[in-house]
CSV table of C-alpha atoms in Angstrom, one decimal:
chain,number,residue,atom,x,y,z
A,1,UNK,CA,-97.6,300.9,2.0
A,2,UNK,CA,-94.9,299.6,-0.3
A,3,UNK,CA,-91.4,299.2,1.0
A,4,UNK,CA,-88.5,300.5,-1.0
A,5,UNK,CA,-85.6,298.2,-1.6
A,6,UNK,CA,-82.4,299.1,0.0
A,7,UNK,CA,-80.0,300.7,-2.6
A,8,UNK,CA,-77.5,298.3,-4.1
A,9,UNK,CA,-73.8,299.3,-3.6
A,10,UNK,CA,-72.1,299.9,-7.0
A,11,UNK,CA,-69.8,297.0,-6.2
A,12,UNK,CA,-72.7,294.6,-6.0
A,13,UNK,CA,-74.6,295.9,-9.1
A,14,UNK,CA,-75.1,293.4,-11.9
A,15,UNK,CA,-74.9,295.3,-15.3
A,16,UNK,CA,-76.9,294.0,-18.3
A,17,UNK,CA,-75.3,290.9,-20.0
A,18,UNK,CA,-74.1,293.0,-23.0
A,19,UNK,CA,-72.2,295.3,-20.8
A,20,UNK,CA,-70.9,292.5,-18.6
A,21,UNK,CA,-69.3,290.9,-21.6
A,22,UNK,CA,-67.8,294.1,-22.9
A,23,UNK,CA,-66.5,295.3,-19.6
A,24,UNK,CA,-65.2,291.8,-18.7
A,25,UNK,CA,-63.4,291.4,-22.1
A,26,UNK,CA,-61.7,294.8,-21.4
A,27,UNK,CA,-60.3,293.4,-18.1
A,28,UNK,CA,-59.1,290.3,-19.8
A,29,UNK,CA,-57.2,292.2,-22.5
A,30,UNK,CA,-55.7,294.5,-19.9
A,31,UNK,CA,-54.1,291.5,-18.0
A,32,UNK,CA,-53.6,288.9,-20.7
A,33,UNK,CA,-50.0,289.7,-21.6
A,34,UNK,CA,-49.0,289.7,-17.9
A,35,UNK,CA,-51.0,286.5,-17.2
A,36,UNK,CA,-49.1,284.4,-19.8
A,37,UNK,CA,-45.7,285.9,-19.1
A,38,UNK,CA,-44.9,283.9,-16.0
A,39,UNK,CA,-45.5,280.4,-17.6
A,40,UNK,CA,-43.6,281.6,-20.7
A,41,UNK,CA,-40.6,282.7,-18.6
A,42,UNK,CA,-40.5,279.7,-16.3
A,43,UNK,CA,-41.2,277.2,-19.1
A,44,UNK,CA,-38.5,278.8,-21.3
A,45,UNK,CA,-36.0,278.7,-18.5
A,46,UNK,CA,-36.7,275.0,-17.9
A,47,UNK,CA,-36.4,274.4,-21.7
A,48,UNK,CA,-39.9,272.8,-22.0
A,49,UNK,CA,-41.2,271.6,-25.4
A,50,UNK,CA,-43.6,273.9,-27.3
A,51,UNK,CA,-46.4,271.4,-26.4
A,52,UNK,CA,-45.6,271.7,-22.7
A,53,UNK,CA,-45.4,275.5,-22.9
A,54,UNK,CA,-48.8,275.6,-24.5
A,55,UNK,CA,-50.1,273.3,-21.7
A,56,UNK,CA,-48.7,275.6,-19.0
A,57,UNK,CA,-50.4,278.7,-20.6
A,58,UNK,CA,-53.8,277.1,-20.9
A,59,UNK,CA,-53.6,275.7,-17.4
A,60,UNK,CA,-52.6,279.2,-16.2
A,61,UNK,CA,-55.6,280.9,-17.9
A,62,UNK,CA,-58.0,278.3,-16.5
A,63,UNK,CA,-56.8,278.8,-12.9
A,64,UNK,CA,-56.6,282.6,-13.4
A,65,UNK,CA,-60.3,282.4,-14.2
A,66,UNK,CA,-61.2,280.2,-11.3
A,67,UNK,CA,-59.1,282.3,-8.9
A,68,UNK,CA,-60.8,285.5,-10.1
A,69,UNK,CA,-64.3,284.0,-9.6
A,70,UNK,CA,-63.4,282.9,-6.1
A,71,UNK,CA,-62.1,286.4,-5.3
A,72,UNK,CA,-65.0,288.3,-6.8
A,73,UNK,CA,-68.0,286.1,-6.1
A,74,UNK,CA,-66.6,284.4,-3.0
A,75,UNK,CA,-67.9,281.6,-0.8
A,76,UNK,CA,-67.9,281.3,3.0
A,77,UNK,CA,-64.7,283.0,4.2
A,78,UNK,CA,-63.0,283.0,0.8
A,79,UNK,CA,-63.0,286.0,-1.5
A,80,UNK,CA,-62.7,289.8,-0.9
A,81,UNK,CA,-65.8,290.3,-3.0
A,82,UNK,CA,-64.4,293.4,-4.8
A,83,UNK,CA,-63.5,293.8,-8.6
A,84,UNK,CA,-60.1,292.1,-8.3
A,85,UNK,CA,-58.5,290.1,-11.2
A,86,UNK,CA,-56.1,287.3,-10.2
A,87,UNK,CA,-53.0,286.3,-12.0
A,88,UNK,CA,-49.6,284.6,-11.5
A,89,UNK,CA,-47.3,286.7,-9.4
A,90,UNK,CA,-44.0,287.9,-10.9
A,91,UNK,CA,-42.4,287.8,-7.4
A,92,UNK,CA,-42.2,284.0,-7.8
A,93,UNK,CA,-40.5,283.9,-11.1
A,94,UNK,CA,-36.8,284.0,-10.0
A,95,UNK,CA,-37.3,281.5,-7.1
A,96,UNK,CA,-39.2,279.1,-9.4
A,97,UNK,CA,-36.6,279.3,-12.1
A,98,UNK,CA,-33.9,278.6,-9.5
A,99,UNK,CA,-35.8,275.6,-8.1
A,100,UNK,CA,-36.5,274.2,-11.5
A,101,UNK,CA,-33.0,274.5,-12.9
A,102,UNK,CA,-31.1,273.2,-9.9
A,103,UNK,CA,-32.4,269.7,-10.0
A,104,UNK,CA,-35.9,270.1,-8.6
A,105,UNK,CA,-37.8,270.5,-11.9
A,106,UNK,CA,-41.5,271.3,-12.1
A,107,UNK,CA,-42.4,268.7,-9.5
A,108,UNK,CA,-40.4,270.5,-6.8
A,109,UNK,CA,-41.9,273.9,-7.9
A,110,UNK,CA,-45.4,272.6,-7.6
A,111,UNK,CA,-44.7,271.0,-4.2
A,112,UNK,CA,-43.4,274.4,-2.9
A,113,UNK,CA,-46.4,276.2,-4.4
A,114,UNK,CA,-48.9,274.0,-2.7
A,115,UNK,CA,-47.2,274.5,0.7
A,116,UNK,CA,-47.0,278.3,0.1
A,117,UNK,CA,-50.7,278.4,-0.7
A,118,UNK,CA,-51.6,276.5,2.5
A,119,UNK,CA,-49.4,279.0,4.5
A,120,UNK,CA,-51.2,282.0,3.0
A,121,UNK,CA,-54.6,280.5,4.0
A,122,UNK,CA,-53.3,280.0,7.6
A,123,UNK,CA,-51.6,283.5,7.8
A,124,UNK,CA,-54.6,285.4,6.3
A,125,UNK,CA,-56.2,286.3,9.7
A,126,UNK,CA,-52.9,287.6,11.0
A,127,UNK,CA,-52.5,289.9,8.0
A,128,UNK,CA,-56.1,291.0,8.5
A,129,UNK,CA,-55.2,292.3,11.9
A,130,UNK,CA,-52.4,294.4,10.4
A,131,UNK,CA,-54.8,296.7,8.6
A,132,UNK,CA,-54.3,299.4,11.4
A,133,UNK,CA,-50.8,300.0,10.0
A,134,UNK,CA,-52.3,301.2,6.6
A,135,UNK,CA,-53.5,304.8,7.3
A,136,UNK,CA,-53.9,307.1,4.2
A,137,UNK,CA,-50.2,308.1,4.5
A,138,UNK,CA,-49.2,304.5,3.8
A,139,UNK,CA,-52.0,303.5,1.5
A,140,UNK,CA,-51.6,306.6,-0.7
A,141,UNK,CA,-47.8,305.9,-0.9
A,142,UNK,CA,-48.3,302.3,-1.8
A,143,UNK,CA,-50.9,303.0,-4.5
A,144,UNK,CA,-48.6,305.6,-6.0
A,145,UNK,CA,-45.8,303.1,-6.1
A,146,UNK,CA,-48.0,300.4,-7.6
A,147,UNK,CA,-48.9,302.8,-10.5
A,148,UNK,CA,-45.4,304.1,-11.1
A,149,UNK,CA,-43.8,300.7,-10.9
A,150,UNK,CA,-46.3,299.4,-13.6
A,151,UNK,CA,-45.4,302.2,-16.1
A,152,UNK,CA,-42.2,300.5,-17.3
A,153,UNK,CA,-44.4,297.5,-18.2
A,154,UNK,CA,-46.6,299.7,-20.4
A,155,UNK,CA,-43.4,301.3,-21.8
A,156,UNK,CA,-42.0,297.9,-22.8
A,157,UNK,CA,-45.2,297.0,-24.5
A,158,UNK,CA,-45.4,300.3,-26.4
A,159,UNK,CA,-41.8,299.7,-27.7
A,160,UNK,CA,-42.7,296.3,-29.0
A,161,UNK,CA,-42.4,293.9,-26.1
A,162,UNK,CA,-39.3,292.8,-24.3
A,163,UNK,CA,-37.1,290.7,-26.6
A,164,UNK,CA,-38.7,292.0,-29.8
A,165,UNK,CA,-36.3,292.4,-32.8
A,166,UNK,CA,-37.8,295.8,-33.6
A,167,UNK,CA,-37.9,297.0,-29.9
A,168,UNK,CA,-38.2,300.7,-29.8
A,169,UNK,CA,-38.9,301.1,-33.5
A,170,UNK,CA,-40.8,304.4,-34.2
A,171,UNK,CA,-43.7,302.6,-35.8
A,172,UNK,CA,-44.3,300.6,-32.6
A,173,UNK,CA,-44.4,303.8,-30.5
A,174,UNK,CA,-46.6,305.5,-33.1
A,175,UNK,CA,-49.1,302.6,-32.9
A,176,UNK,CA,-49.1,302.8,-29.1
A,177,UNK,CA,-49.6,306.6,-29.3
A,178,UNK,CA,-52.4,306.1,-31.7
A,179,UNK,CA,-54.2,303.7,-29.3
A,180,UNK,CA,-53.6,306.1,-26.4
A,181,UNK,CA,-55.2,308.9,-28.5
A,182,UNK,CA,-58.2,306.7,-29.4
A,183,UNK,CA,-58.7,305.9,-25.7
A,184,UNK,CA,-58.6,309.5,-24.7
A,185,UNK,CA,-60.9,310.6,-27.6
A,186,UNK,CA,-63.5,308.0,-26.6
A,187,UNK,CA,-63.3,309.1,-23.0
A,188,UNK,CA,-63.7,312.7,-23.9
A,189,UNK,CA,-66.2,312.7,-26.7
A,190,UNK,CA,-68.2,309.4,-26.7
A,191,UNK,CA,-71.4,308.7,-24.8
A,192,UNK,CA,-71.0,307.6,-21.2
A,193,UNK,CA,-71.3,303.8,-21.9
A,194,UNK,CA,-68.7,303.9,-24.6
A,195,UNK,CA,-66.4,305.9,-22.4
A,196,UNK,CA,-66.5,303.1,-19.9
A,197,UNK,CA,-65.1,300.7,-22.5
A,198,UNK,CA,-62.6,303.2,-23.9
A,199,UNK,CA,-59.7,300.7,-23.4
A,200,UNK,CA,-61.6,297.9,-25.2
A,201,UNK,CA,-62.4,300.3,-28.1
A,202,UNK,CA,-58.8,301.5,-28.2
A,203,UNK,CA,-57.4,298.0,-28.4
A,204,UNK,CA,-60.0,297.0,-31.1
A,205,UNK,CA,-59.2,300.0,-33.2
A,206,UNK,CA,-55.5,299.5,-32.7
A,207,UNK,CA,-55.7,295.9,-33.7
A,208,UNK,CA,-57.7,296.8,-36.9
A,209,UNK,CA,-54.9,299.3,-37.8
A,210,UNK,CA,-52.1,296.9,-36.8
A,211,UNK,CA,-53.2,294.0,-39.0
A,212,UNK,CA,-52.8,295.6,-42.5
A,213,UNK,CA,-49.4,297.2,-41.4
A,214,UNK,CA,-48.0,293.7,-40.6
A,215,UNK,CA,-47.7,294.1,-36.8
A,216,UNK,CA,-49.2,290.7,-36.1
A,217,UNK,CA,-50.3,287.5,-37.7
A,218,UNK,CA,-52.7,284.8,-36.7
A,219,UNK,CA,-50.6,281.7,-37.7
A,220,UNK,CA,-50.6,280.5,-34.1
A,221,UNK,CA,-54.4,280.3,-34.2
A,222,UNK,CA,-54.4,277.5,-36.8
A,223,UNK,CA,-51.8,275.5,-34.8
A,224,UNK,CA,-53.8,275.8,-31.5
A,225,UNK,CA,-56.1,273.0,-30.3
A,226,UNK,CA,-59.8,273.5,-30.1
A,227,UNK,CA,-60.1,272.0,-26.6
A,228,UNK,CA,-57.5,271.6,-23.8
A,229,UNK,CA,-58.2,270.2,-20.4
A,230,UNK,CA,-55.7,270.7,-17.6
A,231,UNK,CA,-55.5,267.6,-15.4
A,232,UNK,CA,-54.1,267.5,-11.8
A,233,UNK,CA,-50.4,266.7,-11.5
A,234,UNK,CA,-49.9,266.5,-15.3
A,235,UNK,CA,-46.1,266.7,-14.9
A,236,UNK,CA,-45.9,264.1,-12.1
A,237,UNK,CA,-46.5,263.9,-8.3
A,238,UNK,CA,-45.2,267.0,-6.5
A,239,UNK,CA,-42.0,266.7,-4.4
A,240,UNK,CA,-41.4,268.7,-1.3
A,241,UNK,CA,-37.9,270.0,-0.9
A,242,UNK,CA,-37.1,272.1,2.2
A,243,UNK,CA,-35.0,274.8,0.3
A,244,UNK,CA,-37.7,275.2,-2.3
A,245,UNK,CA,-40.5,275.5,0.3
A,246,UNK,CA,-38.5,278.1,2.3
A,247,UNK,CA,-38.0,280.3,-0.8
A,248,UNK,CA,-41.6,280.0,-1.8
A,249,UNK,CA,-42.7,281.0,1.7
A,250,UNK,CA,-40.8,284.2,1.3
A,251,UNK,CA,-42.6,284.8,-1.9
A,252,UNK,CA,-45.9,284.2,-0.1
A,253,UNK,CA,-45.2,287.0,2.4
A,254,UNK,CA,-44.2,289.3,-0.5
A,255,UNK,CA,-47.4,288.6,-2.5
A,256,UNK,CA,-49.6,289.0,0.6
A,257,UNK,CA,-48.1,292.4,1.1
A,258,UNK,CA,-48.6,293.4,-2.5
A,259,UNK,CA,-52.2,292.0,-2.5
A,260,UNK,CA,-53.0,294.0,0.6
A,261,UNK,CA,-52.0,297.2,-1.2
A,262,UNK,CA,-54.1,296.2,-4.3
A,263,UNK,CA,-57.2,295.4,-2.1
A,264,UNK,CA,-56.9,298.8,-0.3
A,265,UNK,CA,-56.5,300.6,-3.6
A,266,UNK,CA,-59.6,299.0,-5.1
A,267,UNK,CA,-61.5,299.4,-1.9
A,268,UNK,CA,-60.9,303.2,-2.0
A,269,UNK,CA,-61.7,303.5,-5.7
A,270,UNK,CA,-65.0,301.7,-5.2
A,271,UNK,CA,-66.0,303.4,-2.0
A,272,UNK,CA,-66.0,300.1,-0.1
A,273,UNK,CA,-63.0,300.4,2.2
A,274,UNK,CA,-61.4,297.0,3.0
A,275,UNK,CA,-61.9,295.9,6.6
A,276,UNK,CA,-59.8,293.4,8.6
A,277,UNK,CA,-62.2,290.5,8.0
A,278,UNK,CA,-62.6,291.2,4.2
A,279,UNK,CA,-58.8,291.5,3.9
A,280,UNK,CA,-58.4,288.1,5.5
A,281,UNK,CA,-61.0,286.6,3.3
A,282,UNK,CA,-59.3,288.0,0.2
A,283,UNK,CA,-55.9,286.7,1.2
A,284,UNK,CA,-57.5,283.3,2.1
A,285,UNK,CA,-58.8,283.2,-1.5
A,286,UNK,CA,-55.3,283.9,-2.7
A,287,UNK,CA,-54.0,281.0,-0.8
A,288,UNK,CA,-56.6,278.6,-2.1
A,289,UNK,CA,-55.9,279.7,-5.7
A,290,UNK,CA,-52.2,279.1,-5.1
A,291,UNK,CA,-52.9,275.6,-3.9
A,292,UNK,CA,-55.1,275.0,-7.0
A,293,UNK,CA,-52.1,276.4,-9.0
A,294,UNK,CA,-49.8,273.7,-7.6
A,295,UNK,CA,-52.4,271.0,-8.3
A,296,UNK,CA,-53.3,272.1,-11.8
A,297,UNK,CA,-49.8,272.7,-13.1
A,298,UNK,CA,-49.4,276.4,-12.7
A,299,UNK,CA,-48.0,278.9,-10.2
A,300,UNK,CA,-48.8,281.2,-7.2
A,301,UNK,CA,-51.7,283.7,-7.7
A,302,UNK,CA,-52.2,287.2,-6.5
A,303,UNK,CA,-54.3,290.3,-7.2
A,304,UNK,CA,-53.3,291.8,-10.6
A,305,UNK,CA,-52.3,295.5,-10.2
A,306,UNK,CA,-52.8,296.0,-14.0
A,307,UNK,CA,-56.6,295.9,-13.5
A,308,UNK,CA,-56.7,298.2,-10.5
A,309,UNK,CA,-56.0,301.0,-12.9
A,310,UNK,CA,-58.8,300.0,-15.2
A,311,UNK,CA,-61.3,300.1,-12.3
A,312,UNK,CA,-60.2,303.6,-11.5
A,313,UNK,CA,-60.2,304.8,-15.1
A,314,UNK,CA,-63.6,303.4,-16.2
A,315,UNK,CA,-65.3,304.0,-12.8
A,316,UNK,CA,-67.1,300.7,-13.4
A,317,UNK,CA,-67.1,299.3,-9.8
A,318,UNK,CA,-69.1,296.1,-10.2
A,319,UNK,CA,-67.4,292.9,-9.0
A,320,UNK,CA,-69.6,291.0,-11.4
A,321,UNK,CA,-67.9,292.6,-14.3
A,322,UNK,CA,-64.6,291.1,-13.2
A,323,UNK,CA,-66.3,287.8,-12.4
A,324,UNK,CA,-67.4,287.9,-16.1
A,325,UNK,CA,-63.7,288.4,-17.0
A,326,UNK,CA,-63.0,285.3,-14.9
A,327,UNK,CA,-65.5,283.3,-16.8
A,328,UNK,CA,-63.9,284.5,-20.1
A,329,UNK,CA,-60.5,283.3,-18.8
A,330,UNK,CA,-61.9,279.9,-18.0
A,331,UNK,CA,-63.1,279.7,-21.6
A,332,UNK,CA,-59.7,280.7,-22.9
A,333,UNK,CA,-58.1,278.0,-20.7
A,334,UNK,CA,-60.5,275.4,-22.0
A,335,UNK,CA,-60.4,276.6,-25.7
A,336,UNK,CA,-56.7,277.2,-26.6
A,337,UNK,CA,-57.7,278.5,-30.1
A,338,UNK,CA,-59.5,281.4,-28.5
A,339,UNK,CA,-56.5,282.1,-26.3
A,340,UNK,CA,-54.3,282.1,-29.4
A,341,UNK,CA,-56.5,284.8,-31.0
A,342,UNK,CA,-56.1,287.1,-27.9
A,343,UNK,CA,-52.4,286.4,-27.9
A,344,UNK,CA,-52.1,287.7,-31.4
A,345,UNK,CA,-52.8,291.3,-30.2
A,346,UNK,CA,-49.5,293.2,-30.7
A,347,UNK,CA,-47.7,294.5,-27.7
A,348,UNK,CA,-47.8,298.2,-28.8
A,349,UNK,CA,-51.6,298.1,-28.8
A,350,UNK,CA,-51.5,297.0,-25.2
A,351,UNK,CA,-48.9,299.6,-24.4
A,352,UNK,CA,-51.0,302.5,-25.5
A,353,UNK,CA,-53.9,301.4,-23.3
A,354,UNK,CA,-51.5,300.5,-20.4
A,355,UNK,CA,-50.1,304.0,-20.2
A,356,UNK,CA,-53.4,305.5,-19.3
A,357,UNK,CA,-54.5,302.6,-17.0
A,358,UNK,CA,-51.3,302.5,-15.0
A,359,UNK,CA,-51.1,306.2,-14.8
A,360,UNK,CA,-54.6,306.2,-13.3
A,361,UNK,CA,-53.3,304.0,-10.4
A,362,UNK,CA,-50.5,306.5,-9.7
A,363,UNK,CA,-53.0,309.4,-9.8
A,364,UNK,CA,-55.3,307.6,-7.4
A,365,UNK,CA,-52.4,307.4,-4.9
A,366,UNK,CA,-51.8,311.1,-5.2
A,367,UNK,CA,-55.5,311.7,-4.6
A,368,UNK,CA,-55.3,309.6,-1.4
A,369,UNK,CA,-52.1,311.5,-0.3
A,370,UNK,CA,-54.1,314.8,-0.7
A,371,UNK,CA,-56.0,313.8,2.4
A,372,UNK,CA,-52.8,313.6,4.5
A,373,UNK,CA,-51.5,316.5,6.7
A,374,UNK,CA,-47.9,317.3,5.8
A,375,UNK,CA,-47.6,320.4,8.1
A,376,UNK,CA,-45.3,320.2,11.2
A,377,UNK,CA,-44.5,316.5,10.8
A,378,UNK,CA,-42.3,314.1,8.9
A,379,UNK,CA,-44.9,312.7,6.6
A,380,UNK,CA,-43.2,314.1,3.5
A,381,UNK,CA,-40.1,312.1,4.5
A,382,UNK,CA,-42.1,308.9,4.8
A,383,UNK,CA,-43.5,309.4,1.3
A,384,UNK,CA,-40.2,310.5,-0.3
A,385,UNK,CA,-38.1,307.6,1.1
A,386,UNK,CA,-40.8,305.0,0.5
A,387,UNK,CA,-41.2,306.0,-3.2
A,388,UNK,CA,-37.4,306.1,-3.6
A,389,UNK,CA,-36.9,302.6,-2.2
A,390,UNK,CA,-39.9,301.3,-4.2
A,391,UNK,CA,-38.5,302.8,-7.5
A,392,UNK,CA,-34.9,301.6,-7.0
A,393,UNK,CA,-35.4,298.1,-8.4
A,394,UNK,CA,-37.7,299.5,-11.1
A,395,UNK,CA,-35.1,302.0,-12.3
A,396,UNK,CA,-32.1,299.8,-11.7
A,397,UNK,CA,-33.2,296.1,-12.0
A,398,UNK,CA,-29.8,294.7,-11.2
A,399,UNK,CA,-29.2,296.7,-8.0
A,400,UNK,CA,-29.7,293.8,-5.7
A,401,UNK,CA,-28.1,291.0,-7.8
A,402,UNK,CA,-25.2,290.6,-5.3
A,403,UNK,CA,-27.6,290.0,-2.4
A,404,UNK,CA,-29.0,286.6,-1.1
A,405,UNK,CA,-31.9,285.1,-3.0
A,406,UNK,CA,-34.4,285.7,-0.2
A,407,UNK,CA,-33.4,289.4,-0.1
A,408,UNK,CA,-33.8,289.7,-3.8
A,409,UNK,CA,-37.3,288.1,-3.7
A,410,UNK,CA,-38.5,290.8,-1.2
A,411,UNK,CA,-36.7,293.8,-2.5
A,412,UNK,CA,-36.8,293.2,-6.3
A,413,UNK,CA,-40.5,293.9,-6.1
A,414,UNK,CA,-40.8,297.7,-6.0
A,415,UNK,CA,-44.3,297.3,-4.6
A,416,UNK,CA,-43.3,295.1,-1.6
A,417,UNK,CA,-40.1,297.1,-1.0
A,418,UNK,CA,-42.0,300.4,-1.0
A,419,UNK,CA,-44.8,299.1,1.1
A,420,UNK,CA,-42.6,297.7,3.8
A,421,UNK,CA,-40.6,300.9,3.9
A,422,UNK,CA,-43.8,303.0,4.2
A,423,UNK,CA,-45.1,300.9,7.1
A,424,UNK,CA,-41.8,301.0,8.9
A,425,UNK,CA,-41.3,304.8,8.5
A,426,UNK,CA,-44.9,305.5,9.5
A,427,UNK,CA,-44.3,303.5,12.7
A,428,UNK,CA,-40.9,305.3,13.3
A,429,UNK,CA,-42.2,308.8,12.8
A,430,UNK,CA,-45.8,308.6,13.9
A,431,UNK,CA,-46.2,305.8,16.5
A,432,UNK,CA,-43.0,305.6,18.6
A,433,UNK,CA,-42.9,307.4,22.0
A,434,UNK,CA,-42.4,311.1,21.6
A,435,UNK,CA,-44.3,311.2,18.3
A,436,UNK,CA,-48.0,311.7,17.5
A,437,UNK,CA,-49.6,308.5,18.9
A,438,UNK,CA,-52.1,308.0,16.1
A,439,UNK,CA,-51.9,307.9,12.3
A,440,UNK,CA,-55.0,310.0,12.2
A,441,UNK,CA,-53.2,313.0,13.7
A,442,UNK,CA,-50.2,312.8,11.4
A,443,UNK,CA,-51.5,311.0,8.4
A,444,UNK,CA,-54.9,312.4,7.6
A,445,UNK,CA,-58.3,311.0,8.3
A,446,UNK,CA,-58.5,307.4,9.6
A,447,UNK,CA,-60.4,305.2,7.1
A,448,UNK,CA,-63.4,303.2,8.4
A,449,UNK,CA,-61.5,299.9,8.2
A,450,UNK,CA,-59.0,301.2,10.8
A,451,UNK,CA,-61.8,302.4,13.0
A,452,UNK,CA,-63.5,298.9,12.8
A,453,UNK,CA,-60.3,297.2,13.8
A,454,UNK,CA,-59.4,299.5,16.7
C-alpha cells in the first residue's frame, strides 16, 4: 500500500523557477529604494566621494541578499525560515551620522555595528522568551502601526521622492495613481498567477509609461561598473569607541523590537505562527547579518516591513520566493550595472505600488484586532494610546528633537514607540493584580506561540 507524502506547508513550497524569478523580482523592487536609502544618507552626511558612495550601495545590496538568504533558508539556529526580506534599518541612521561626523568616521561606525550585531546574537534567546507579551491585542496594534507608519514612505515616493525638484508635481501623482490603478486592475481581472505579480506588472507598465514622458533616464547605467566585489574592512580596521557602541546598542534593542513585530505579522499572514524558538533564531540571524554588515562595509540589518505588505497582498507565502529575491540582491551587489538599471525606476512608480502594499499591512492589523474582545475592558484604550504614540513621530518628525539622542533613537521610530507602548499598556490593564490575569481573557484568543511558551 503506497504511503501518501505529508502535505507541504505553503511557507515551504518551492514554486517553479519562472514563478520564483518573477515573485522574487517583485520583492526586490518593493524594497530597493529603502535598501539603498541608508548608505546614501550616511555616505552623503559624511561627504564621501561618488566612488565611495557607489561602493557603499553595492556592499549594502550584497549583504542584504546574504542576510535574506540566512533568514529565509536558515542554518542551525540561525534564520526564522519565513518569507522575510532583510535590509538596513533606518533606526540606525541618526546615531551613525552622529558617530561619523563627530570624529569617529566610518571605522568607528563599523566597530559599533559589529559589537551591536554580537549583542543581538547573545540577546536573541531572551527576546524569544518575551513572546508571551504579544497576544492578539498587542500584535494587531503593532501590525496596524507598521502599515500606517509606512504610508508616508509611499506618499513621498508618489510625490517624486524626498528632495526631488518637482516634489508634489501633479504629473508625479498622476503616474503613481496610474500604477495603483494597474495593480488593482490586474488583481481584479487577470488570471490568478498574474494577480500574484500585480505589483511587478504595475511597476513594469509604469516604467514603460514613465520613460517616454521623461520621468527617468539610464545615464547612470553607462557609468556603473560591470563587476564590483566588496572586500572586508575596505575603509580601514574598525575602531571601538564606547560612546558609539552604547548608541548602537540602543539601536539594536529598537531593531529587535521592530523585527519581532514583523516576524509576528508574517507568521500570521502565512499561517505559521512564530514561536519563542523561531523568534530567537530569526533575531540571531539579524545579529549575524549585522556583524557581516560591519565587516563588509555596510550597516545594521533588520526585517524589512515593506515586504510584509507584499506577502499579505499577493498571498504568496513561500520563503523560497524571498530567498530567490535574496539571490537577485546578491547579483545586484556583484554587478553594479544591474543595480543601476533597477535604480533608474522613478519614485512615483514605486509610490503607486507602495500605497496598496503598505495599506495591506495596516488592514492585516485590523483583521487581527477583529479577534480581540473589546467589551467590558480597557482594550480599546490600549489600541488608541499605542497607535497615537506610534503615529506621533510619523506625523510630527521633529517632536522629539529636544530630547537626548538615546531617547530619539527609541521614540523616533513609530514602530518601536507604538510596540513598547502596547506591551506596557497591555501589562497595565490586563496583567497587574486586580485585572484579568491572562491576555486570552481580555485580548482575544491566545496564539499557538503563546501556548507553547507557557
